[in-house]
Amino acid sequence: MPLSCDALDHDAIAAWLRETDPAALAALWRRADAVRRARVGDAVHLRGLIEITNYCVRHCAYCGIAACAGPLRRYRMTLEEILACARQGRDFGFGTVVLQGGEDPGVTGPFVADVVRAIKAETGVAVTLSLGERSEADLRLWRDAGADRYLLRFETTDQDLYARIHPNVPGTLSDRFAQLRLMRRMGYEIGTGVMIGIPGQTWDTLADDILAFRDFDMDMIGIGPYLRSPRTPLAGPLGLELAAAPEEQVPSDEVTTLKAMALTRLVCPDTNIPSTTALSILDPSAGRVNGLTRGANVIMPNLTPPEYRVLYDIYPGKAGIHETAEVLADRVIALIDGLGRTIGTGPGSRGRV
Ligand code: 5AD
C-alpha cells in the first residue's frame, strides 16, 4: 500500500488503519519516524501541563470531570499557585506551559488574562491554553494578553456521534471547528485531536478525522486512546448503544493509536504531535517511547501539584499520581536521552516548511 503523503487518500488511510501484517506495520513505523526526523528533527519539545481547574459545566459522556460525573471534589488553582508551577517548568527547561482545565466559567476571562500576563512577564515561556469552548471575547482577551496557542480537540468528524457524546449546554450550540477557525484568525497556533476507540468511531470516521487534520492544517495534533472512565455514561449503557458493528468499530488499543499517530505524521509532516499521557497509561512501560518512535515529537510532563493532580480525574490510572513534578520531569528527560534524541529548546513553535 502506498505511504507517500499525496497517495494517502481516504481509502488508503482506512486500509492502513485496519492493517495487521507485522511487516507492513514495521514499514509504516519506519516511514513515520523518517518523516518526523526529516521535517521536525530530533528535538523533543517539553510542554509542562498545569491542570488549573477540575470544575466543568459540560456533560461530555466520556470524561471523568464532566459536570455529571460525580461525586468528585472540585478545585480551582489560584494565580500564585499557577505561577509557581510555571516557574518550576521554566526551571526544568520547558519552553511552554499548557494551562488546561474543565470548561469553567469560574475561571473568568480577566483571571486567565492576568495569569497569562504574569507567566509571560516572569518566565517568558510560551503559553498554551486548553480551557474548552469559550466566548470570542475571552479568546481575544487571552490572545491580547500574550497567549500563543490553544488546544481544542474536535474529537470526531461524525456530527451525529459528536452530538450524542457532547450534549449542548442549554441555549448554546457546540461548534468546535468554528472556534478553531476563529482562533486561527486571531493568530493562535491551533491544536486539536481525537480519542481512538470511542464507541461509535468507525474506521471510515477515523480516516475522515485524519484528513480533517490535514484540511485544517492543524499546528498540533493530540491523539490518545479512549480510556473508559467508570463514573461516565459512555462507560455504561450509552457506550453499548453507540458501539458500531464489530468489524467497523475502532478498538481503543495501543497499536491502533500508534497507527493513527503515524498516519497523521505522514499527512501532516511538519505538525507538532505529542506522545500522549493516555498512551502511556495504556502501556506504562513503553507507550511514551513507542509514540516518540512512530511520529511524535512532543511530551507534556505534568506540573500540577500532586494534591490537585489526583482530582483531575478525566480517566483512571494516571501514572505517577503522587510523584513530584521533579521526578516526572527527570524521568521524561532520561527517556529522551535514552532514545538519542535531544530536548527541544525555546518555545518549539510549529515551523512551516
Ligand atoms: N479517555 C481518554 N481521553 C479522554 N479525554 C477526556 N476523557 C477521556 C477518556 N475517558 C481527553 C479528551 C480531552 C482531553 C483533554 O482528554 O480528548 O480533549
XYZ file of N, CA and C and ligand atoms in Angstrom, residues 62-64 100 130 152-153 155 176 193-195 224-229 278 312 314-316, ligand 1:
87
model
N -17.735 10.882 28.030
C -16.575 10.023 28.298
C -15.699 10.534 29.426
N -15.950 11.736 29.890
C -14.946 12.436 30.694
C -15.264 12.401 32.182
N -14.293 12.000 32.975
C -14.468 11.840 34.415
C -14.587 13.129 35.205
N -4.539 23.884 31.358
C -5.685 23.085 30.929
C -6.708 23.004 32.052
N -5.932 25.472 27.137
C -6.796 24.349 26.776
C -7.937 24.343 27.773
N -7.923 22.443 21.347
C -9.345 22.091 21.438
C -9.569 20.888 20.522
N -9.649 19.721 21.106
C -9.854 18.534 20.270
C -11.259 18.555 19.678
N -12.560 15.834 18.490
C -12.973 14.507 18.963
C -13.541 13.577 17.893
N -16.945 23.229 17.651
C -15.508 23.340 17.912
C -14.732 23.749 16.663
N -7.364 17.269 18.030
C -7.070 15.853 18.176
C -8.332 15.057 18.397
N -8.144 13.760 18.518
C -9.263 12.845 18.740
C -8.803 11.734 19.682
N -9.789 11.082 20.290
C -9.512 9.850 21.024
C -9.694 8.681 20.065
N -4.886 10.131 21.482
C -4.682 9.159 22.561
C -5.807 8.156 22.562
N -5.576 6.998 23.189
C -6.647 6.000 23.257
C -7.777 6.479 24.166
N -9.003 6.095 23.841
C -10.127 6.300 24.756
C -9.957 5.330 25.928
N -10.015 5.864 27.136
C -9.917 5.038 28.347
C -11.258 5.129 29.063
N -11.874 3.992 29.334
C -13.201 4.026 29.974
C -13.097 4.656 31.353
N -13.927 5.648 31.567
C -13.911 6.351 32.847
C -15.158 5.937 33.615
N -2.368 9.496 27.815
C -3.282 8.347 27.744
C -2.576 7.131 27.135
N -7.865 15.647 39.163
C -8.092 15.897 37.730
C -8.282 14.538 37.064
N -9.835 12.711 34.713
C -10.599 12.555 33.466
C -10.714 11.091 33.059
N -9.698 10.302 33.393
C -9.768 8.847 33.178
C -8.944 8.194 34.266
N -9.184 6.892 34.503
C -8.474 6.242 35.611
C -7.045 5.869 35.224
N -10.204 8.732 27.750
C -9.248 9.300 27.017
N -9.126 10.614 26.829
C -10.031 11.390 27.437
N -10.183 12.709 27.438
C -11.218 13.030 28.221
N -11.764 11.910 28.729
C -11.037 10.879 28.254
C -11.120 9.475 28.400
N -12.065 8.899 29.149
C -9.364 13.557 26.595
C -10.244 14.368 25.669
C -9.900 15.779 26.023
C -8.510 15.624 26.605
C -8.078 16.734 27.495
O -8.597 14.440 27.340
O -9.892 14.149 24.312
O -9.939 16.617 24.901
